[in-house]
């Protein structure tokens, strides 16, 4: 097992299946371009070959499929099934939810274990402000069907100051009523946000203050090793999480490895330079050496920002 000086290795692989999306969230892309670069996508068998090879070195615990919007990937069901067949213990999906009402049952049947659904507003107006789309009803129905299908569902809400901070309590209430776990994400300096001096971030403390003023004292839960989120319970026993890249960084025990839609490998979100696996393998480069180099990309303490867009690397 390869490890770096901090004892870190790779146990979780995130694959960005394609760099296209049917939404144009304001914090992800700078303008509503429906002509996002459309590169060739990798076929299911190509992904399986890459993941099998990585799995043989790393004994992966989990693969998360993301994007762009992964539900637009034509072979999604088949990929999920084959990932389970090659022995990946947990396969999960991160999606904007807009296609899930058509796909959730089949994905569950194919072996998908869990799904994180992004939802940044719980009124049609706030949903549109964040996503630049009017797919509010489709997304809500996607959440309902995902829950009915038996998938483990979590709601991820990315908060932007003065845009959707008023949605914190409504998102909590909505999620708890559905029996799903809500989580809030601090804004990250990715893509076009990397070029701005100050980003409109709402910090973990600010989020906690809002929640505490509504529900009283919060009880922190013990953080699991390699977890991106910190979790709290209200006195009534409802849970929520915060992923605070900026104010509570979690690089010290990060176990994540990433592949973009062209098969470039990244050991850290802070690095905009990936290792082109297909080309390197054609040149006969040893996969273990590539993984050691990828491990060296990891930051010691915190995310530093990156020119890569989240739409390309998948979060
Ligand atoms: N399209 C899918 C979705 O929205 O869930 C998957 C890809 S999206 C890039 C994955 C996650 O990254 C989403 O939860 C999104 O809110 C988050 N995200 C995108 N840009 C971000 C940024 N600048 N800071 C923090 N989170 C971001
Ligand atoms: Fe699409 Fe997800 Fe980016 Fe929104 S956050 S534009 S849904 S890739």
Short mmCIF file of C-alpha atoms and ligand atoms in Angstrom, two decimals:
data_model
loop_
_atom_site.label_atom_id
_atom_site.label_comp_id
_atom_site.label_asym_id
_atom_site.label_seq_id
_atom_site.Cartn_x
_atom_site.Cartn_y
_atom_site.Cartn_z
CA UNK A 1 0.00 0.00 0.00
CA UNK A 2 1.46 3.40 -0.97
CA UNK A 3 1.40 6.09 1.74
CA UNK A 4 2.74 9.61 2.07
CA UNK A 5 4.62 11.12 5.03
CA UNK A 6 1.28 11.91 6.74
CA UNK A 7 0.10 8.30 6.47
CA UNK A 8 -2.35 9.14 3.70
CA UNK A 9 -3.30 6.80 0.88
CA UNK A 10 -6.09 6.62 -1.72
CA UNK A 11 -9.24 4.74 -0.75
CA UNK A 12 -11.98 6.71 -2.48
CA UNK A 13 -12.07 7.38 -6.20
CA UNK A 14 -14.25 10.14 -7.70
CA UNK A 15 -14.89 9.94 -11.40
CA UNK A 16 -16.16 12.92 -13.37
CA UNK A 17 -17.97 11.05 -16.14
CA UNK A 18 -18.49 14.05 -18.40
CA UNK A 19 -17.82 17.77 -18.29
CA UNK A 20 -21.27 18.80 -19.49
CA UNK A 21 -24.29 19.74 -17.50
CA UNK A 22 -27.95 20.61 -17.98
CA UNK A 23 -27.62 23.29 -15.23
CA UNK A 24 -25.32 26.32 -15.03
CA UNK A 25 -25.00 26.93 -11.28
CA UNK A 26 -23.69 30.42 -10.60
CA UNK A 27 -20.82 29.24 -8.35
CA UNK A 28 -19.78 26.48 -10.78
CA UNK A 29 -19.72 28.33 -14.12
CA UNK A 30 -19.47 32.08 -14.67
CA UNK A 31 -22.15 32.39 -17.30
CA UNK A 32 -25.12 30.54 -18.67
CA UNK A 33 -23.30 28.94 -21.54
CA UNK A 34 -25.23 26.05 -23.01
CA UNK A 35 -22.28 25.35 -25.25
CA UNK A 36 -19.94 23.96 -22.65
CA UNK A 37 -17.01 22.23 -24.27
CA UNK A 38 -18.07 18.79 -25.45
CA UNK A 39 -15.16 16.40 -25.54
CA UNK A 40 -15.39 12.73 -26.33
CA UNK A 41 -16.56 10.67 -23.42
CA UNK A 42 -14.94 7.45 -22.28
CA UNK A 43 -16.88 4.25 -22.79
CA UNK A 44 -18.01 2.02 -19.92
CA UNK A 45 -15.36 -0.62 -20.73
CA UNK A 46 -12.61 2.01 -20.70
CA UNK A 47 -13.66 3.22 -17.26
CA UNK A 48 -13.83 -0.34 -15.98
CA UNK A 49 -10.33 -1.10 -17.26
CA UNK A 50 -8.93 2.01 -15.52
CA UNK A 51 -10.79 1.44 -12.26
CA UNK A 52 -9.85 -2.27 -12.16
CA UNK A 53 -6.20 -1.36 -12.48
CA UNK A 54 -6.42 1.31 -9.77
CA UNK A 55 -8.40 -1.07 -7.55
CA UNK A 56 -5.69 -3.73 -7.85
CA UNK A 57 -3.15 -1.27 -6.37
CA UNK A 58 -5.37 0.53 -3.90
CA UNK A 59 -8.12 -1.85 -2.77
CA UNK A 60 -10.63 0.99 -3.12
CA UNK A 61 -13.47 1.24 -0.61
CA UNK A 62 -15.64 3.54 -2.64
CA UNK A 63 -16.21 5.00 -6.11
CA UNK A 64 -18.29 8.17 -6.47
CA UNK A 65 -19.64 9.04 -9.94
CA UNK A 66 -19.98 12.74 -10.59
CA UNK A 67 -19.53 15.29 -13.38
CA UNK A 68 -20.72 17.66 -14.94
CA UNK A 69 -24.02 15.94 -14.63
CA UNK A 70 -23.44 12.15 -14.41
CA UNK A 71 -27.06 11.24 -15.16
CA UNK A 72 -26.38 12.49 -18.73
CA UNK A 73 -23.76 9.75 -19.20
CA UNK A 74 -25.37 7.17 -21.50
CA UNK A 75 -23.90 4.04 -19.88
CA UNK A 76 -24.53 4.98 -16.24
CA UNK A 77 -26.50 1.87 -15.21
CA UNK A 78 -24.12 -0.48 -16.88
CA UNK A 79 -21.13 1.29 -15.32
CA UNK A 80 -22.64 1.04 -11.82
CA UNK A 81 -23.32 -2.67 -12.30
CA UNK A 82 -19.82 -3.39 -13.61
CA UNK A 83 -18.17 -1.42 -10.79
CA UNK A 84 -20.00 -3.64 -8.32
CA UNK A 85 -19.04 -6.73 -10.36
CA UNK A 86 -15.32 -5.89 -10.13
CA UNK A 87 -15.66 -5.70 -6.34
CA UNK A 88 -16.05 -2.00 -5.47
CA UNK A 89 -17.79 -2.19 -2.06
CA UNK A 90 -19.63 1.13 -2.31
CA UNK A 91 -20.73 2.94 -5.45
CA UNK A 92 -22.35 6.35 -5.09
CA UNK A 93 -23.51 9.21 -7.26
CA UNK A 94 -23.48 13.02 -7.00
CA UNK A 95 -26.18 14.61 -9.13
CA UNK A 96 -28.34 17.69 -9.49
CA UNK A 97 -31.31 15.30 -9.28
CA UNK A 98 -33.16 16.57 -12.34
CA UNK A 99 -33.09 13.17 -14.12
CA UNK A 100 -33.41 10.95 -11.09
CA UNK A 101 -37.16 10.40 -11.25
CA UNK A 102 -36.54 8.41 -14.46
CA UNK A 103 -33.36 6.71 -13.33
CA UNK A 104 -33.34 6.08 -9.57
CA UNK A 105 -35.05 2.67 -9.54
CA UNK A 106 -32.82 1.29 -12.32
CA UNK A 107 -29.71 2.65 -10.64
CA UNK A 108 -30.70 1.02 -7.37
CA UNK A 109 -31.29 -2.24 -9.22
CA UNK A 110 -27.86 -1.94 -10.87
CA UNK A 111 -26.29 -1.80 -7.39
CA UNK A 112 -25.96 1.93 -6.63
CA UNK A 113 -25.67 2.37 -2.86
CA UNK A 114 -26.20 6.06 -2.27
CA UNK A 115 -26.82 9.40 -3.90
CA UNK A 116 -25.93 12.97 -2.96
CA UNK A 117 -28.42 15.35 -4.52
CA UNK A 118 -27.51 19.01 -4.85
CA UNK A 119 -30.32 21.37 -3.86
CA UNK A 120 -29.46 25.02 -3.23
CA UNK A 121 -32.93 26.44 -2.76
CA UNK A 122 -36.35 25.21 -1.78
CA UNK A 123 -38.45 27.78 -3.61
CA UNK A 124 -38.65 27.96 -7.43
CA UNK A 125 -37.07 31.45 -7.26
CA UNK A 126 -34.08 30.54 -5.12
CA UNK A 127 -33.61 27.32 -7.12
CA UNK A 128 -33.49 29.36 -10.32
CA UNK A 129 -31.17 32.01 -8.81
CA UNK A 130 -28.62 29.30 -8.03
CA UNK A 131 -28.95 26.90 -10.98
CA UNK A 132 -30.09 29.30 -13.75
CA UNK A 133 -32.67 26.64 -14.57
CA UNK A 134 -36.38 26.04 -13.92
CA UNK A 135 -36.05 22.35 -13.10
CA UNK A 136 -37.26 22.81 -9.51
CA UNK A 137 -40.16 20.34 -9.78
CA UNK A 138 -38.06 17.70 -11.59
CA UNK A 139 -35.39 17.89 -8.91
CA UNK A 140 -37.87 17.58 -6.05
CA UNK A 141 -39.54 14.65 -7.73
CA UNK A 142 -36.07 13.12 -8.33
CA UNK A 143 -35.45 13.33 -4.59
CA UNK A 144 -38.79 11.67 -3.81
CA UNK A 145 -38.21 8.81 -6.25
CA UNK A 146 -34.64 8.30 -5.04
CA UNK A 147 -35.94 7.96 -1.47
CA UNK A 148 -38.70 5.53 -2.57
CA UNK A 149 -36.19 3.43 -4.51
CA UNK A 150 -34.36 2.64 -1.26
CA UNK A 151 -31.17 4.54 -2.09
CA UNK A 152 -29.39 6.21 0.78
CA UNK A 153 -30.04 9.92 -0.01
CA UNK A 154 -28.25 13.04 1.21
CA UNK A 155 -28.98 16.65 0.23
CA UNK A 156 -26.00 18.91 -0.52
CA UNK A 157 -26.62 22.66 -0.45
CA UNK A 158 -23.83 25.00 -1.51
CA UNK A 159 -24.24 28.34 0.23
CA UNK A 160 -23.44 31.70 -1.30
CA UNK A 161 -23.67 34.86 0.80
CA UNK A 162 -26.65 37.05 -0.06
CA UNK A 163 -27.87 34.52 -2.63
CA UNK A 164 -29.29 31.56 -0.74
CA UNK A 165 -28.35 32.04 2.91
CA UNK A 166 -32.07 32.42 3.65
CA UNK A 167 -32.51 28.79 2.54
CA UNK A 168 -30.59 27.19 5.44
CA UNK A 169 -33.55 26.56 7.74
CA UNK A 170 -36.01 25.67 4.91
CA UNK A 171 -33.50 23.13 3.51
CA UNK A 172 -33.06 21.57 6.96
CA UNK A 173 -36.83 21.30 7.52
CA UNK A 174 -37.43 19.91 4.04
CA UNK A 175 -34.68 17.27 4.40
CA UNK A 176 -35.68 16.16 7.88
CA UNK A 177 -39.31 15.83 6.77
CA UNK A 178 -38.17 13.52 3.98
CA UNK A 179 -35.94 11.55 6.36
CA UNK A 180 -32.75 12.48 4.47
CA UNK A 181 -29.51 14.00 5.75
CA UNK A 182 -28.87 17.65 4.77
CA UNK A 183 -25.35 19.04 4.38
CA UNK A 184 -24.10 22.54 3.63
CA UNK A 185 -21.02 23.25 1.55
CA UNK A 186 -18.79 26.25 1.98
CA UNK A 187 -18.01 27.91 -1.32
CA UNK A 188 -14.62 26.96 -2.82
CA UNK A 189 -12.27 28.97 -5.04
CA UNK A 190 -12.58 26.81 -8.13
CA UNK A 191 -12.74 27.78 -11.79
CA UNK A 192 -13.66 31.42 -12.39
CA UNK A 193 -13.93 32.07 -8.62
CA UNK A 194 -10.19 31.43 -8.37
CA UNK A 195 -9.59 34.75 -10.13
CA UNK A 196 -11.65 36.84 -7.69
CA UNK A 197 -10.03 38.25 -4.56
CA UNK A 198 -12.88 37.59 -2.19
CA UNK A 199 -15.54 34.99 -2.72
CA UNK A 200 -18.98 35.32 -1.07
CA UNK A 201 -18.40 32.46 1.32
CA UNK A 202 -20.65 31.71 4.30
CA UNK A 203 -18.41 30.08 6.88
CA UNK A 204 -19.10 27.06 9.07
CA UNK A 205 -19.42 29.31 12.16
CA UNK A 206 -21.92 31.58 10.45
CA UNK A 207 -23.98 28.58 9.31
CA UNK A 208 -23.88 27.10 12.83
CA UNK A 209 -24.99 30.42 14.37
CA UNK A 210 -28.03 30.55 12.08
CA UNK A 211 -28.98 26.97 12.94
CA UNK A 212 -28.34 27.42 16.64
CA UNK A 213 -30.51 30.51 16.80
CA UNK A 214 -33.38 28.43 15.40
CA UNK A 215 -32.93 25.10 17.21
CA UNK A 216 -30.86 25.89 20.33
CA UNK A 217 -27.63 24.24 21.42
CA UNK A 218 -26.15 21.83 18.87
CA UNK A 219 -24.33 18.63 19.76
CA UNK A 220 -21.19 17.96 17.67
CA UNK A 221 -20.61 14.38 16.52
CA UNK A 222 -17.22 12.70 16.39
CA UNK A 223 -15.69 13.16 12.93
CA UNK A 224 -14.99 9.93 11.05
CA UNK A 225 -11.47 9.58 9.61
CA UNK A 226 -11.25 10.98 6.05
CA UNK A 227 -14.72 12.54 6.28
CA UNK A 228 -15.23 15.76 4.35
CA UNK A 229 -18.11 16.79 6.61
CA UNK A 230 -18.50 17.63 10.28
CA UNK A 231 -21.88 16.65 11.74
CA UNK A 232 -24.11 17.98 14.50
CA UNK A 233 -27.37 16.92 16.14
CA UNK A 234 -30.10 19.23 17.35
CA UNK A 235 -31.53 18.55 20.80
CA UNK A 236 -34.49 16.94 19.00
CA UNK A 237 -32.12 14.42 17.40
CA UNK A 238 -32.08 15.80 13.85
CA UNK A 239 -28.66 15.69 12.13
CA UNK A 240 -26.94 17.87 9.56
CA UNK A 241 -23.42 18.25 8.18
CA UNK A 242 -21.15 21.04 6.99
CA UNK A 243 -18.35 20.61 4.46
CA UNK A 244 -16.05 23.48 5.36
CA UNK A 245 -13.07 23.38 3.04
CA UNK A 246 -12.04 26.85 4.11
CA UNK A 247 -12.81 27.16 7.82
CA UNK A 248 -12.41 23.51 8.90
CA UNK A 249 -10.06 21.99 6.30
CA UNK A 250 -9.74 18.21 6.15
CA UNK A 251 -6.61 17.63 4.03
CA UNK A 252 -4.71 15.95 6.87
CA UNK A 253 -6.40 12.58 6.41
CA UNK A 254 -7.78 12.96 2.86
CA UNK A 255 -8.05 9.62 1.04
CA UNK A 256 -9.55 10.90 -2.23
CA UNK A 257 -8.26 10.34 -5.75
CA UNK A 258 -9.94 11.84 -8.81
CA UNK A 259 -10.33 11.10 -12.51
CA UNK A 260 -11.67 13.69 -14.93
CA UNK A 261 -13.79 12.79 -17.96
CA UNK A 262 -10.69 12.34 -20.16
CA UNK A 263 -9.01 9.89 -17.78
CA UNK A 264 -6.61 12.41 -16.20
CA UNK A 265 -5.74 11.50 -12.63
CA UNK A 266 -5.54 14.08 -9.80
CA UNK A 267 -4.35 13.44 -6.26
CA UNK A 268 -5.74 16.74 -5.00
CA UNK A 269 -8.41 19.30 -5.93
CA UNK A 270 -5.80 22.06 -5.49
CA UNK A 271 -3.81 20.75 -8.45
CA UNK A 272 -4.98 21.75 -11.92
CA UNK A 273 -2.51 19.34 -13.58
CA UNK A 274 -3.68 15.79 -14.03
CA UNK A 275 -1.72 12.69 -15.04
CA UNK A 276 -3.04 11.50 -18.43
CA UNK A 277 -3.44 7.81 -17.61
CA UNK A 278 -4.13 6.51 -21.11
CA UNK A 279 -1.06 8.17 -22.62
CA UNK A 280 1.17 7.27 -19.68
CA UNK A 281 0.13 3.63 -19.84
CA UNK A 282 0.82 3.54 -23.60
CA UNK A 283 4.32 4.77 -22.78
CA UNK A 284 4.65 1.87 -20.36
CA UNK A 285 4.72 4.00 -17.21
CA UNK A 286 4.20 2.04 -14.02
CA UNK A 287 0.82 2.84 -12.40
CA UNK A 288 2.30 2.67 -8.92
CA UNK A 289 4.77 5.46 -9.81
CA UNK A 290 1.92 7.61 -11.11
CA UNK A 291 -0.01 7.05 -7.90
CA UNK A 292 2.99 8.04 -5.80
CA UNK A 293 3.29 11.28 -7.80
CA UNK A 294 -0.46 11.91 -7.42
CA UNK A 295 -0.17 11.41 -3.67
CA UNK A 296 2.50 14.14 -3.59
CA UNK A 297 -0.06 16.60 -5.00
CA UNK A 298 -2.02 16.52 -1.73
CA UNK A 299 -1.91 19.68 0.37
CA UNK A 300 -0.65 19.47 3.92
CA UNK A 301 -3.40 21.51 5.54
CA UNK A 302 -5.89 23.20 3.25
CA UNK A 303 -7.27 23.54 -0.26
CA UNK A 304 -5.42 26.30 -2.12
CA UNK A 305 -7.85 27.05 -4.96
CA UNK A 306 -7.69 25.82 -8.53
CA UNK A 307 -8.35 27.00 -12.08
CA UNK A 308 -10.18 23.76 -12.76
CA UNK A 309 -13.94 24.12 -12.82
CA UNK A 310 -16.02 21.89 -10.57
CA UNK A 311 -17.88 20.93 -13.74
CA UNK A 312 -14.66 19.37 -15.05
CA UNK A 313 -13.44 17.67 -11.89
CA UNK A 314 -16.72 16.93 -10.13
CA UNK A 315 -16.11 18.10 -6.56
N1 LIG B 1 -23.84 18.07 -11.30
C1 LIG B 1 -23.74 17.34 -10.09
C2 LIG B 1 -24.23 18.12 -8.91
O1 LIG B 1 -24.42 19.32 -9.04
O2 LIG B 1 -24.42 17.51 -7.86
C3 LIG B 1 -22.35 16.80 -9.81
C4 LIG B 1 -21.19 17.71 -10.08
S1 LIG B 1 -21.12 19.16 -9.06
C5 LIG B 1 -19.66 19.92 -9.64
C6 LIG B 1 -20.67 18.46 -7.48
C7 LIG B 1 -20.86 19.39 -6.30
O3 LIG B 1 -19.94 20.45 -6.39
C8 LIG B 1 -22.24 20.01 -6.19
O4 LIG B 1 -22.78 19.73 -4.91
C9 LIG B 1 -21.97 21.49 -6.33
O5 LIG B 1 -22.85 22.27 -5.54
C10 LIG B 1 -20.54 21.59 -5.83
N2 LIG B 1 -19.85 22.78 -6.30
C11 LIG B 1 -19.71 23.24 -7.56
N3 LIG B 1 -18.96 24.35 -7.59
C12 LIG B 1 -18.61 24.62 -6.30
C13 LIG B 1 -17.82 25.63 -5.65
N4 LIG B 1 -17.24 26.60 -6.33
N5 LIG B 1 -17.68 25.55 -4.30
C14 LIG B 1 -18.27 24.56 -3.58
N6 LIG B 1 -19.00 23.58 -4.15
C15 LIG B 1 -19.17 23.60 -5.47
FE1 LIG B 2 -23.99 21.36 -13.17
FE2 LIG B 2 -23.42 20.39 -10.79
FE3 LIG B 2 -22.03 22.47 -11.80
FE4 LIG B 2 -24.54 22.83 -11.08
S1 LIG B 2 -22.83 22.25 -9.72
S2 LIG B 2 -23.63 23.52 -13.01
S3 LIG B 2 -25.46 20.91 -11.55
S4 LIG B 2 -22.03 20.42 -12.56
#
